[in-house]
Amino acid sequence: MKTLLAAVLVLLSLSVQAEDTELTKEQKLEALHLEGCQLNGLLAVEYMKMRQGGVAMSELTEFMSDSLNKALIIGAYKKPVWRAKTNKEAAISEYGSEAMLSCLESK
C-alpha cells in the first residue's frame, strides 16, 4: 500500500513545469495525458502485485472510490494468480502495460 501511494505522489509531482512560451497548449495537454497514462500503468502494476501476492480484494475497497481505481482493481482480480515467481512477474508487467496502452489509445 505504501508503494502505491508513493507511486501516485511521485507521478503527481512530475507535472508539466514548462513555461507557456516553451510548449503549446496542445503539447501540454499531450504531456499531461501521457503522465496520466503512466500513472494508470503504475497503479495497475501495484494492484496486480497485490493480486499476485494473495491480498484479498476486500482489502482494496477503500481505493474503489473512483472509476479508474475500481476498473484497475476489478481487472487485476479477473486475472489468475500464478504460482511461479516468473509467471507472477510477467502477469504484473503485462497488466501494467495493458493499462497504459488502453489509456494511450483512449485519446
Tab-separated table of C-alpha atoms in Angstrom:
chain	number	residue	atom	x	y	z
A	1	MET	CA	0.000	0.000	0.000
A	2	LYS	CA	2.852	2.394	0.808
A	3	THR	CA	4.400	1.703	-2.594
A	4	LEU	CA	1.105	2.528	-4.285
A	5	LEU	CA	0.814	5.855	-2.500
A	6	ALA	CA	4.465	6.679	-3.197
A	7	ALA	CA	3.986	5.968	-6.921
A	8	VAL	CA	0.970	8.242	-7.051
A	9	LEU	CA	2.775	11.057	-5.242
A	10	VAL	CA	5.847	10.804	-7.469
A	11	LEU	CA	3.822	10.998	-10.662
A	12	LEU	CA	1.718	13.857	-9.410
A	13	SER	CA	4.865	15.789	-8.533
A	14	LEU	CA	6.176	15.324	-12.087
A	15	SER	CA	3.530	17.558	-13.659
A	16	VAL	CA	4.445	19.675	-16.649
A	17	GLN	CA	6.646	22.543	-15.415
A	18	ALA	CA	7.397	24.267	-18.730
A	19	GLU	CA	6.600	27.924	-19.305
A	20	ASP	CA	3.832	28.916	-21.706
A	21	THR	CA	6.372	30.075	-24.276
A	22	GLU	CA	8.103	26.670	-24.391
A	23	LEU	CA	5.115	24.407	-25.075
A	24	THR	CA	1.865	24.959	-26.884
A	25	LYS	CA	-1.398	24.215	-25.118
A	26	GLU	CA	-1.767	21.046	-27.211
A	27	GLN	CA	1.721	19.860	-26.260
A	28	LYS	CA	0.973	20.465	-22.573
A	29	LEU	CA	-2.270	18.509	-22.820
A	30	GLU	CA	-0.479	15.662	-24.584
A	31	ALA	CA	2.213	15.615	-21.883
A	32	LEU	CA	-0.429	15.563	-19.155
A	33	HIS	CA	-2.265	12.730	-20.925
A	34	LEU	CA	0.971	10.752	-21.150
A	35	GLU	CA	1.664	11.315	-17.448
A	36	GLY	CA	-1.861	10.184	-16.621
A	37	CYS	CA	-1.369	7.030	-18.671
A	38	GLN	CA	1.930	6.360	-16.912
A	39	LEU	CA	0.074	6.689	-13.617
A	40	ASN	CA	-2.546	4.207	-14.851
A	41	GLY	CA	0.226	1.750	-15.656
A	42	LEU	CA	1.886	2.187	-12.264
A	43	LEU	CA	-1.394	1.784	-10.415
A	44	ALA	CA	-2.181	-1.327	-12.439
A	45	VAL	CA	1.225	-2.778	-11.537
A	46	GLU	CA	0.617	-2.140	-7.838
A	47	TYR	CA	-2.858	-3.688	-7.915
A	48	MET	CA	-1.565	-6.739	-9.771
A	49	LYS	CA	1.280	-7.098	-7.271
A	50	MET	CA	-1.354	-7.248	-4.558
A	51	ARG	CA	-3.388	-9.734	-6.576
A	52	GLN	CA	-0.392	-11.979	-7.197
A	53	GLY	CA	0.629	-11.595	-3.544
A	54	GLY	CA	-2.666	-13.004	-2.320
A	55	VAL	CA	-4.207	-9.792	-0.974
A	56	ALA	CA	-7.978	-10.175	-0.746
A	57	MET	CA	-9.961	-7.853	-2.989
A	58	SER	CA	-11.988	-6.796	0.052
A	59	GLU	CA	-8.851	-5.127	1.418
A	60	LEU	CA	-8.802	-2.760	-1.558
A	61	THR	CA	-12.339	-1.413	-1.299
A	62	GLU	CA	-11.059	1.874	0.145
A	63	PHE	CA	-9.331	2.539	-3.213
A	64	MET	CA	-12.508	1.909	-5.250
A	65	SER	CA	-13.963	5.371	-4.667
A	66	ASP	CA	-13.321	6.427	-8.271
A	67	SER	CA	-13.989	4.654	-11.544
A	68	LEU	CA	-10.334	4.387	-12.619
A	69	ASN	CA	-9.130	2.605	-9.485
A	70	LYS	CA	-12.230	0.443	-9.414
A	71	ALA	CA	-11.695	-0.641	-13.025
A	72	LEU	CA	-7.998	-1.381	-12.456
A	73	ILE	CA	-8.702	-3.414	-9.316
A	74	ILE	CA	-11.513	-5.396	-10.934
A	75	GLY	CA	-9.335	-6.014	-13.990
A	76	ALA	CA	-6.490	-7.307	-11.839
A	77	TYR	CA	-8.775	-9.636	-9.919
A	78	LYS	CA	-10.216	-11.086	-13.130
A	79	LYS	CA	-6.724	-12.388	-13.927
A	80	PRO	CA	-5.437	-15.673	-12.492
A	81	VAL	CA	-2.968	-15.884	-9.611
A	82	TRP	CA	0.202	-17.676	-10.675
A	83	ARG	CA	2.343	-19.931	-8.510
A	84	ALA	CA	5.716	-19.485	-10.187
A	85	LYS	CA	7.565	-16.252	-9.459
A	86	THR	CA	8.415	-15.704	-13.130
A	87	ASN	CA	4.744	-16.054	-14.085
A	88	LYS	CA	3.730	-13.617	-11.341
A	89	GLU	CA	6.294	-11.083	-12.547
A	90	ALA	CA	5.138	-11.486	-16.146
A	91	ALA	CA	1.485	-11.019	-15.158
A	92	ILE	CA	2.360	-7.865	-13.211
A	93	SER	CA	4.360	-6.357	-16.060
A	94	GLU	CA	1.788	-7.274	-18.708
A	95	TYR	CA	-1.095	-5.810	-16.706
A	96	GLY	CA	0.747	-2.523	-16.252
A	97	SER	CA	1.483	-2.359	-19.973
A	98	GLU	CA	-2.119	-3.216	-20.866
A	99	ALA	CA	-3.430	-0.422	-18.628
A	100	MET	CA	-1.048	2.140	-20.080
A	101	LEU	CA	-1.780	1.053	-23.659
A	102	SER	CA	-5.522	1.229	-23.104
A	103	CYS	CA	-5.151	4.749	-21.743
A	104	LEU	CA	-2.947	5.888	-24.606
A	105	GLU	CA	-5.389	4.512	-27.169
A	106	SER	CA	-8.318	6.262	-25.500
A	107	LYS	CA	-7.244	9.701	-26.692
